[in-house]
Amino acid sequence: SEYGQILAPVGFLLVRVWGSQLSTPLLLHVGYHKTATTWMQKLLFVPKYGFQQIAGHKEVHENIVAPHGLRFDPAPMRELIDKGVRSLSNALVPVISSEILSGHPFYGGIGSDVYADRLKQVAGDGRILVSVRSQTKVLVSVYMQYLLRGGTMNCADFFEGKTDFGYNAFRPEHFEYDRLVEYYQTLFGDENVHVVTQESLKADMNAAASDIAQFSDNTQFTGLASEDRRVQAKSYPEYAVGVLRRVNHVQSSTLNPRPIVKIGHTPGGLYKFVGYTMKQKLVERALGNYTPVSDYVQKRFAGHYAASNARLFDLSRGRLDLSEYA
């Protein structure tokens, strides 16, 4: 019994150490929005490639994003993660991928630091994946998404931070990626934060996915199948924004639930019909060179993100190719 009393704690410690060596760290993909997050969630983070998502947007919203600061409790999300991890085979990497963890661009990304703090409480030994995209491209995509949700402001008002849907609005600093990346490095350690650019996925999707697999200790990933190396369908063209924005005045939507005149619901109804019509080749040939949102973004944010992108490059120790960034 004396030997048992001595060996029991040692055995327990060995089990803990051995178990930690066998288990794969939780991969936490925090966004940003419009950076191929949907592709990763649907086609990359699947058992076929050695990943398994153990929570989605709903669970992330309910347990991380939505709780009031004075009522936040890490226990429910910890329990959900523990349950998800226990259900996996040792070969699969557990993943939580939700771009809402980086904050919502319509609301200036407010809360991204708070969500990072909460993730540290929930899964302090996790590994953080941050996906980014050239600001001149992502800002255009964000505005097009705003219209798809029923927004009625022109792009100038939207990017100046005016609002038709609440007290918070767009803030350019949300897309100063270095701030959030550095904050996660402070919380989780430099070696536990990986940044992937959408541009790298576009240039060599398999190589970028392989880097993610290596970062997450995924030994099952051997390469992407050809059918999974595809991007989502393009959004409606920029030259259609004037018409689409005006359609949103007469349709209900997430951002405009009770219009004075209602003849459908965005993104369906008249909005979808107009968007489809504007994508036709005849219209594209006539208006394809008209890019009002890109033109505005290029002019309005000229030089704004240069210092931030330089710092992001330094934070990555020169690993990132940011040649398409300001």
mmCIF file of C-alpha atoms in Angstrom:
data_model
loop_
_atom_site.group_PDB
_atom_site.id
_atom_site.type_symbol
_atom_site.label_atom_id
_atom_site.label_comp_id
_atom_site.label_asym_id
_atom_site.label_seq_id
_atom_site.Cartn_x
_atom_site.Cartn_y
_atom_site.Cartn_z
ATOM 1 C CA SER A 1 0.000 0.000 0.000
ATOM 2 C CA GLU A 2 2.967 2.282 0.709
ATOM 3 C CA TYR A 3 4.277 1.654 -2.802
ATOM 4 C CA GLY A 4 0.808 2.276 -4.138
ATOM 5 C CA GLN A 5 0.596 5.591 -2.349
ATOM 6 C CA ILE A 6 3.922 6.602 -3.873
ATOM 7 C CA LEU A 7 3.279 5.338 -7.397
ATOM 8 C CA ALA A 8 -0.309 6.481 -7.781
ATOM 9 C CA PRO A 9 0.506 10.200 -8.153
ATOM 10 C CA VAL A 10 3.408 9.338 -10.459
ATOM 11 C CA GLY A 11 1.146 7.178 -12.605
ATOM 12 C CA PHE A 12 -1.460 9.902 -12.726
ATOM 13 C CA LEU A 13 1.180 12.399 -13.829
ATOM 14 C CA LEU A 14 2.427 10.024 -16.541
ATOM 15 C CA VAL A 15 -1.092 9.569 -17.842
ATOM 16 C CA ARG A 16 -1.570 13.331 -17.985
ATOM 17 C CA VAL A 17 1.735 13.876 -19.762
ATOM 18 C CA TRP A 18 1.266 10.949 -22.154
ATOM 19 C CA GLY A 19 -2.318 11.999 -22.853
ATOM 20 C CA SER A 20 -1.261 15.552 -23.645
ATOM 21 C CA GLN A 21 1.320 14.213 -26.069
ATOM 22 C CA LEU A 22 -1.275 12.156 -27.887
ATOM 23 C CA SER A 23 -3.998 14.787 -28.012
ATOM 24 C CA THR A 24 -4.054 17.371 -30.801
ATOM 25 C CA PRO A 25 -4.429 21.034 -29.826
ATOM 26 C CA LEU A 26 -7.721 22.751 -30.557
ATOM 27 C CA LEU A 27 -7.559 24.948 -33.677
ATOM 28 C CA LEU A 28 -9.458 28.218 -33.258
ATOM 29 C CA HIS A 29 -10.106 29.992 -36.555
ATOM 30 C CA VAL A 30 -11.284 33.517 -35.722
ATOM 31 C CA GLY A 31 -11.776 35.063 -39.177
ATOM 32 C CA TYR A 32 -11.768 37.770 -40.589
ATOM 33 C CA HIS A 33 -15.014 38.024 -42.567
ATOM 34 C CA LYS A 34 -14.772 37.700 -46.343
ATOM 35 C CA THR A 35 -11.420 35.868 -46.273
ATOM 36 C CA ALA A 36 -12.419 32.441 -47.619
ATOM 37 C CA THR A 37 -13.833 31.426 -44.232
ATOM 38 C CA THR A 38 -16.837 29.670 -45.790
ATOM 39 C CA TRP A 39 -14.552 27.630 -48.038
ATOM 40 C CA MET A 40 -12.492 26.522 -45.053
ATOM 41 C CA GLN A 41 -15.574 25.609 -43.030
ATOM 42 C CA LYS A 42 -17.239 23.644 -45.821
ATOM 43 C CA LEU A 43 -14.332 22.083 -47.685
ATOM 44 C CA LEU A 44 -11.153 22.145 -45.573
ATOM 45 C CA PHE A 45 -12.102 21.638 -41.932
ATOM 46 C CA VAL A 46 -13.668 18.226 -42.547
ATOM 47 C CA PRO A 47 -12.682 14.655 -41.561
ATOM 48 C CA LYS A 48 -11.599 13.980 -45.138
ATOM 49 C CA TYR A 49 -8.632 16.246 -44.452
ATOM 50 C CA GLY A 50 -7.999 15.329 -40.832
ATOM 51 C CA PHE A 51 -10.120 18.064 -39.240
ATOM 52 C CA GLN A 52 -13.405 17.958 -37.344
ATOM 53 C CA GLN A 53 -15.427 21.019 -36.372
ATOM 54 C CA ILE A 54 -16.781 20.617 -32.870
ATOM 55 C CA ALA A 55 -18.742 23.899 -32.698
ATOM 56 C CA GLY A 56 -20.227 26.337 -35.191
ATOM 57 C CA HIS A 57 -21.471 29.902 -35.385
ATOM 58 C CA LYS A 58 -24.493 29.197 -33.184
ATOM 59 C CA GLU A 59 -22.466 27.792 -30.296
ATOM 60 C CA VAL A 60 -19.825 30.495 -30.638
ATOM 61 C CA HIS A 61 -22.453 33.227 -30.585
ATOM 62 C CA GLU A 62 -24.334 31.796 -27.613
ATOM 63 C CA ASN A 63 -21.294 31.039 -25.460
ATOM 64 C CA ILE A 64 -18.602 33.556 -26.503
ATOM 65 C CA VAL A 65 -20.073 36.532 -28.325
ATOM 66 C CA ALA A 66 -23.542 37.099 -26.880
ATOM 67 C CA PRO A 67 -23.026 36.898 -23.075
ATOM 68 C CA HIS A 68 -22.949 40.224 -21.254
ATOM 69 C CA GLY A 69 -19.550 41.018 -19.790
ATOM 70 C CA LEU A 70 -20.881 40.808 -16.248
ATOM 71 C CA ARG A 71 -22.456 37.411 -16.894
ATOM 72 C CA PHE A 72 -19.875 35.640 -19.047
ATOM 73 C CA ASP A 73 -19.070 32.141 -17.796
ATOM 74 C CA PRO A 74 -16.423 30.069 -19.617
ATOM 75 C CA ALA A 75 -17.774 26.793 -18.241
ATOM 76 C CA PRO A 76 -20.496 26.064 -20.860
ATOM 77 C CA MET A 77 -18.098 26.479 -23.773
ATOM 78 C CA ARG A 78 -15.423 24.448 -21.992
ATOM 79 C CA GLU A 79 -17.916 21.634 -21.514
ATOM 80 C CA LEU A 80 -18.966 21.801 -25.155
ATOM 81 C CA ILE A 81 -15.325 21.627 -26.265
ATOM 82 C CA ASP A 82 -14.537 18.749 -23.903
ATOM 83 C CA LYS A 83 -17.515 16.817 -25.193
ATOM 84 C CA GLY A 84 -16.522 17.461 -28.792
ATOM 85 C CA VAL A 85 -12.896 16.458 -28.229
ATOM 86 C CA ARG A 86 -13.873 13.260 -26.421
ATOM 87 C CA SER A 87 -15.991 12.226 -29.398
ATOM 88 C CA LEU A 88 -13.050 12.442 -31.822
ATOM 89 C CA SER A 89 -10.526 9.837 -32.800
ATOM 90 C CA ASN A 90 -6.919 10.757 -32.043
ATOM 91 C CA ALA A 91 -6.276 11.270 -35.734
ATOM 92 C CA LEU A 92 -8.586 14.278 -36.141
ATOM 93 C CA VAL A 93 -7.794 17.882 -35.243
ATOM 94 C CA PRO A 94 -10.662 19.572 -33.365
ATOM 95 C CA VAL A 95 -11.632 22.897 -34.936
ATOM 96 C CA ILE A 96 -13.820 25.841 -34.063
ATOM 97 C CA SER A 97 -14.115 28.156 -37.049
ATOM 98 C CA SER A 98 -16.257 31.281 -36.839
ATOM 99 C CA GLU A 99 -15.436 34.677 -38.299
ATOM 100 C CA ILE A 100 -17.707 36.403 -35.806
ATOM 101 C CA LEU A 101 -14.864 35.932 -33.308
ATOM 102 C CA SER A 102 -12.955 38.740 -35.048
ATOM 103 C CA GLY A 103 -15.888 41.120 -34.628
ATOM 104 C CA HIS A 104 -18.471 42.169 -37.200
ATOM 105 C CA PRO A 105 -17.307 44.710 -39.800
ATOM 106 C CA PHE A 106 -20.745 46.381 -39.959
ATOM 107 C CA TYR A 107 -20.238 47.294 -36.308
ATOM 108 C CA GLY A 108 -16.598 48.284 -36.448
ATOM 109 C CA GLY A 109 -15.295 44.964 -35.151
ATOM 110 C CA ILE A 110 -16.281 45.994 -31.633
ATOM 111 C CA GLY A 111 -15.566 43.179 -29.190
ATOM 112 C CA SER A 112 -12.734 41.395 -31.017
ATOM 113 C CA ASP A 113 -10.391 41.873 -28.055
ATOM 114 C CA VAL A 114 -13.075 40.743 -25.611
ATOM 115 C CA TYR A 115 -13.690 37.564 -27.602
ATOM 116 C CA ALA A 116 -9.945 36.894 -27.601
ATOM 117 C CA ASP A 117 -9.878 37.199 -23.825
ATOM 118 C CA ARG A 118 -12.814 34.819 -23.535
ATOM 119 C CA LEU A 119 -11.166 32.282 -25.837
ATOM 120 C CA LYS A 120 -8.121 32.391 -23.581
ATOM 121 C CA GLN A 121 -10.344 31.523 -20.621
ATOM 122 C CA VAL A 122 -12.126 28.814 -22.568
ATOM 123 C CA ALA A 123 -9.204 27.189 -24.407
ATOM 124 C CA GLY A 124 -5.954 28.714 -23.257
ATOM 125 C CA ASP A 125 -3.805 26.026 -24.891
ATOM 126 C CA GLY A 126 -5.482 26.346 -28.295
ATOM 127 C CA ARG A 127 -3.873 27.476 -31.515
ATOM 128 C CA ILE A 128 -5.142 30.551 -33.316
ATOM 129 C CA LEU A 129 -5.669 30.816 -37.065
ATOM 130 C CA VAL A 130 -6.284 34.310 -38.467
ATOM 131 C CA SER A 131 -7.261 34.721 -42.122
ATOM 132 C CA VAL A 132 -6.779 38.114 -43.780
ATOM 133 C CA ARG A 133 -7.172 39.751 -47.174
ATOM 134 C CA SER A 134 -5.903 42.900 -48.871
ATOM 135 C CA GLN A 135 -7.913 45.798 -47.488
ATOM 136 C CA THR A 136 -8.627 47.245 -50.920
ATOM 137 C CA LYS A 137 -10.419 43.999 -51.759
ATOM 138 C CA VAL A 138 -11.999 43.080 -48.447
ATOM 139 C CA LEU A 139 -13.592 46.513 -47.942
ATOM 140 C CA VAL A 140 -15.351 46.251 -51.298
ATOM 141 C CA SER A 141 -16.558 42.763 -50.397
ATOM 142 C CA VAL A 142 -17.812 43.970 -47.016
ATOM 143 C CA TYR A 143 -19.862 46.726 -48.627
ATOM 144 C CA MET A 144 -21.362 44.295 -51.131
ATOM 145 C CA GLN A 145 -22.259 42.053 -48.193
ATOM 146 C CA TYR A 146 -23.864 45.046 -46.491
ATOM 147 C CA LEU A 147 -26.136 45.510 -49.509
ATOM 148 C CA LEU A 148 -26.926 41.793 -49.519
ATOM 149 C CA ARG A 149 -28.185 42.170 -45.948
ATOM 150 C CA GLY A 150 -30.472 45.030 -46.965
ATOM 151 C CA GLY A 151 -28.315 48.110 -46.375
ATOM 152 C CA THR A 152 -29.402 51.381 -47.953
ATOM 153 C CA MET A 153 -26.423 53.719 -47.451
ATOM 154 C CA ASN A 154 -24.115 54.610 -50.294
ATOM 155 C CA CYS A 155 -20.530 53.450 -49.925
ATOM 156 C CA ALA A 156 -19.257 56.882 -48.840
ATOM 157 C CA ASP A 157 -21.693 57.031 -45.908
ATOM 158 C CA PHE A 158 -21.000 53.407 -44.999
ATOM 159 C CA PHE A 159 -17.227 53.808 -44.890
ATOM 160 C CA GLU A 160 -17.467 57.129 -43.041
ATOM 161 C CA GLY A 161 -19.126 55.273 -40.189
ATOM 162 C CA LYS A 162 -22.642 56.593 -40.531
ATOM 163 C CA THR A 163 -25.288 54.110 -39.538
ATOM 164 C CA ASP A 164 -28.789 53.062 -40.432
ATOM 165 C CA PHE A 165 -28.864 49.968 -38.240
ATOM 166 C CA GLY A 166 -27.593 50.752 -34.737
ATOM 167 C CA TYR A 167 -25.196 52.733 -32.593
ATOM 168 C CA ASN A 168 -22.014 51.128 -33.937
ATOM 169 C CA ALA A 169 -20.853 51.357 -37.509
ATOM 170 C CA PHE A 170 -17.910 50.604 -39.792
ATOM 171 C CA ARG A 171 -14.489 51.578 -38.459
ATOM 172 C CA PRO A 172 -11.383 51.379 -40.659
ATOM 173 C CA GLU A 173 -9.210 50.292 -37.724
ATOM 174 C CA HIS A 174 -11.037 46.968 -37.643
ATOM 175 C CA PHE A 175 -8.983 45.954 -40.677
ATOM 176 C CA GLU A 176 -5.657 46.961 -39.180
ATOM 177 C CA TYR A 177 -4.826 43.290 -38.852
ATOM 178 C CA ASP A 178 -1.629 43.737 -36.874
ATOM 179 C CA ARG A 179 -3.559 44.852 -33.792
ATOM 180 C CA LEU A 180 -5.585 41.673 -33.404
ATOM 181 C CA VAL A 181 -2.743 39.369 -34.470
ATOM 182 C CA GLU A 182 -0.404 40.928 -31.910
ATOM 183 C CA TYR A 183 -3.067 40.678 -29.213
ATOM 184 C CA TYR A 184 -3.527 36.964 -29.867
ATOM 185 C CA GLN A 185 0.244 36.494 -29.838
ATOM 186 C CA THR A 186 0.341 38.151 -26.427
ATOM 187 C CA LEU A 187 -2.404 35.863 -25.112
ATOM 188 C CA PHE A 188 -1.434 32.547 -26.719
ATOM 189 C CA GLY A 189 2.223 32.969 -27.678
ATOM 190 C CA ASP A 190 3.764 33.880 -31.034
ATOM 191 C CA GLU A 191 4.273 30.253 -32.001
ATOM 192 C CA ASN A 192 0.567 29.507 -31.488
ATOM 193 C CA VAL A 193 -0.762 32.132 -33.899
ATOM 194 C CA HIS A 194 -0.800 31.505 -37.660
ATOM 195 C CA VAL A 195 -1.887 34.016 -40.297
ATOM 196 C CA VAL A 196 -3.066 32.903 -43.732
ATOM 197 C CA THR A 197 -3.855 35.343 -46.535
ATOM 198 C CA GLN A 198 -6.662 34.820 -48.985
ATOM 199 C CA GLU A 199 -4.171 35.737 -51.670
ATOM 200 C CA SER A 200 -2.017 32.739 -50.749
ATOM 201 C CA LEU A 201 -5.063 30.477 -51.023
ATOM 202 C CA LYS A 202 -5.800 31.908 -54.443
ATOM 203 C CA ALA A 203 -2.201 31.507 -55.615
ATOM 204 C CA ASP A 204 -1.652 27.968 -54.286
ATOM 205 C CA MET A 205 -4.581 26.626 -52.310
ATOM 206 C CA ASN A 206 -2.918 23.305 -51.588
ATOM 207 C CA ALA A 207 0.271 24.876 -50.224
ATOM 208 C CA ALA A 208 -1.668 27.282 -47.996
ATOM 209 C CA ALA A 209 -3.850 24.434 -46.693
ATOM 210 C CA SER A 210 -0.730 22.352 -46.044
ATOM 211 C CA ASP A 211 0.707 25.188 -43.945
ATOM 212 C CA ILE A 212 -2.492 25.256 -41.872
ATOM 213 C CA ALA A 213 -2.324 21.487 -41.412
ATOM 214 C CA GLN A 214 1.308 21.643 -40.322
ATOM 215 C CA PHE A 215 0.567 24.465 -37.887
ATOM 216 C CA SER A 216 -2.251 22.451 -36.308
ATOM 217 C CA ASP A 217 -0.234 19.189 -36.069
ATOM 218 C CA ASN A 218 -2.534 17.540 -38.576
ATOM 219 C CA THR A 219 -0.695 14.418 -39.741
ATOM 220 C CA GLN A 220 -3.618 13.153 -41.839
ATOM 221 C CA PHE A 221 -3.577 15.915 -44.444
ATOM 222 C CA THR A 222 -1.948 14.799 -47.698
ATOM 223 C CA GLY A 223 -3.328 17.367 -50.122
ATOM 224 C CA LEU A 224 -6.569 18.806 -51.475
ATOM 225 C CA ALA A 225 -8.643 16.921 -53.975
ATOM 226 C CA SER A 226 -9.189 18.772 -57.235
ATOM 227 C CA GLU A 227 -12.930 19.084 -56.636
ATOM 228 C CA ASP A 228 -12.292 20.983 -53.397
ATOM 229 C CA ARG A 229 -10.018 23.578 -54.950
ATOM 230 C CA ARG A 230 -12.854 25.863 -55.897
ATOM 231 C CA VAL A 231 -14.051 29.252 -54.747
ATOM 232 C CA GLN A 232 -17.542 30.479 -53.997
ATOM 233 C CA ALA A 233 -19.645 32.081 -56.719
ATOM 234 C CA LYS A 234 -18.943 35.762 -57.310
ATOM 235 C CA SER A 235 -21.163 38.363 -55.676
ATOM 236 C CA TYR A 236 -23.200 40.811 -57.700
ATOM 237 C CA PRO A 237 -21.066 43.277 -59.694
ATOM 238 C CA GLU A 238 -20.061 46.683 -58.377
ATOM 239 C CA TYR A 239 -21.717 48.544 -61.213
ATOM 240 C CA ALA A 240 -25.072 47.318 -59.874
ATOM 241 C CA VAL A 241 -24.733 48.899 -56.417
ATOM 242 C CA GLY A 242 -26.812 51.980 -57.204
ATOM 243 C CA VAL A 243 -29.783 49.895 -58.297
ATOM 244 C CA LEU A 244 -29.414 47.256 -55.563
ATOM 245 C CA ARG A 245 -29.208 49.897 -52.840
ATOM 246 C CA ARG A 246 -32.440 51.498 -54.009
ATOM 247 C CA VAL A 247 -34.181 48.131 -54.210
ATOM 248 C CA ASN A 248 -33.421 47.695 -50.505
ATOM 249 C CA HIS A 249 -35.630 50.699 -49.733
ATOM 250 C CA VAL A 250 -38.691 48.737 -50.821
ATOM 251 C CA GLN A 251 -37.847 45.286 -49.467
ATOM 252 C CA SER A 252 -37.659 43.983 -45.921
ATOM 253 C CA SER A 253 -34.296 42.662 -44.747
ATOM 254 C CA THR A 254 -32.083 42.066 -41.747
ATOM 255 C CA LEU A 255 -31.014 45.711 -41.748
ATOM 256 C CA ASN A 256 -34.341 47.169 -42.851
ATOM 257 C CA PRO A 257 -37.033 44.903 -41.386
ATOM 258 C CA ARG A 258 -39.993 47.280 -41.822
ATOM 259 C CA PRO A 259 -39.736 49.418 -44.966
ATOM 260 C CA ILE A 260 -42.570 51.793 -45.815
ATOM 261 C CA VAL A 261 -43.197 49.800 -48.998
ATOM 262 C CA LYS A 262 -42.542 46.063 -48.967
ATOM 263 C CA ILE A 263 -42.404 44.104 -52.207
ATOM 264 C CA GLY A 264 -40.150 41.237 -51.156
ATOM 265 C CA HIS A 265 -37.289 40.328 -48.859
ATOM 266 C CA THR A 266 -33.592 40.942 -49.545
ATOM 267 C CA PRO A 267 -31.529 38.979 -50.618
ATOM 268 C CA GLY A 268 -34.405 37.406 -52.546
ATOM 269 C CA GLY A 269 -37.249 38.872 -54.523
ATOM 270 C CA LEU A 270 -36.576 41.981 -56.602
ATOM 271 C CA TYR A 271 -33.013 42.232 -55.253
ATOM 272 C CA LYS A 272 -32.136 38.797 -56.602
ATOM 273 C CA PHE A 273 -33.856 39.500 -59.913
ATOM 274 C CA VAL A 274 -31.996 42.778 -60.393
ATOM 275 C CA GLY A 275 -28.681 41.234 -59.348
ATOM 276 C CA TYR A 276 -29.128 38.354 -61.763
ATOM 277 C CA THR A 277 -30.052 40.712 -64.586
ATOM 278 C CA MET A 278 -27.038 42.924 -63.948
ATOM 279 C CA LYS A 279 -24.720 39.906 -64.182
ATOM 280 C CA GLN A 280 -25.719 39.145 -67.748
ATOM 281 C CA LYS A 281 -23.001 39.434 -70.373
ATOM 282 C CA LEU A 282 -24.682 42.216 -72.334
ATOM 283 C CA VAL A 283 -24.886 44.428 -69.236
ATOM 284 C CA GLU A 284 -21.393 43.429 -68.136
ATOM 285 C CA ARG A 285 -19.941 44.465 -71.497
ATOM 286 C CA ALA A 286 -21.579 47.858 -71.182
ATOM 287 C CA LEU A 287 -20.824 48.596 -67.531
ATOM 288 C CA GLY A 288 -18.021 46.224 -66.566
ATOM 289 C CA ASN A 289 -15.418 48.977 -66.220
ATOM 290 C CA TYR A 290 -17.562 50.945 -63.780
ATOM 291 C CA THR A 291 -16.267 50.087 -60.280
ATOM 292 C CA PRO A 292 -17.553 52.806 -57.955
ATOM 293 C CA VAL A 293 -16.869 51.007 -54.683
ATOM 294 C CA SER A 294 -13.308 50.016 -55.577
ATOM 295 C CA ASP A 295 -12.623 53.531 -56.844
ATOM 296 C CA TYR A 296 -13.906 55.045 -53.608
ATOM 297 C CA VAL A 297 -11.963 52.624 -51.401
ATOM 298 C CA GLN A 298 -8.729 53.209 -53.328
ATOM 299 C CA LYS A 299 -9.067 56.959 -52.903
ATOM 300 C CA ARG A 300 -10.498 57.101 -49.386
ATOM 301 C CA PHE A 301 -8.051 54.658 -47.800
ATOM 302 C CA ALA A 302 -4.927 55.441 -49.813
ATOM 303 C CA GLY A 303 -2.002 54.877 -47.451
ATOM 304 C CA HIS A 304 -4.236 54.227 -44.451
ATOM 305 C CA TYR A 305 -3.176 50.611 -43.945
ATOM 306 C CA ALA A 306 0.479 50.857 -44.991
ATOM 307 C CA ALA A 307 1.932 51.038 -41.475
ATOM 308 C CA SER A 308 -0.387 48.316 -40.194
ATOM 309 C CA ASN A 309 0.560 45.953 -43.010
ATOM 310 C CA ALA A 310 4.258 46.629 -42.429
ATOM 311 C CA ARG A 311 3.805 45.665 -38.779
ATOM 312 C CA LEU A 312 1.861 42.547 -39.774
ATOM 313 C CA PHE A 313 4.776 41.548 -41.983
ATOM 314 C CA ASP A 314 7.152 42.013 -39.040
ATOM 315 C CA LEU A 315 4.874 40.070 -36.690
ATOM 316 C CA SER A 316 4.968 37.156 -39.142
ATOM 317 C CA ARG A 317 8.778 37.371 -39.169
ATOM 318 C CA GLY A 318 8.687 38.029 -42.882
ATOM 319 C CA ARG A 319 6.760 34.847 -43.668
ATOM 320 C CA LEU A 320 3.719 36.505 -45.256
ATOM 321 C CA ASP A 321 3.620 37.642 -48.856
ATOM 322 C CA LEU A 322 1.846 40.988 -48.601
ATOM 323 C CA SER A 323 2.840 42.276 -52.040
ATOM 324 C CA GLU A 324 -0.825 42.881 -52.919
ATOM 325 C CA TYR A 325 -1.414 44.862 -49.728
ATOM 326 C CA ALA A 326 -1.010 48.611 -49.267
#
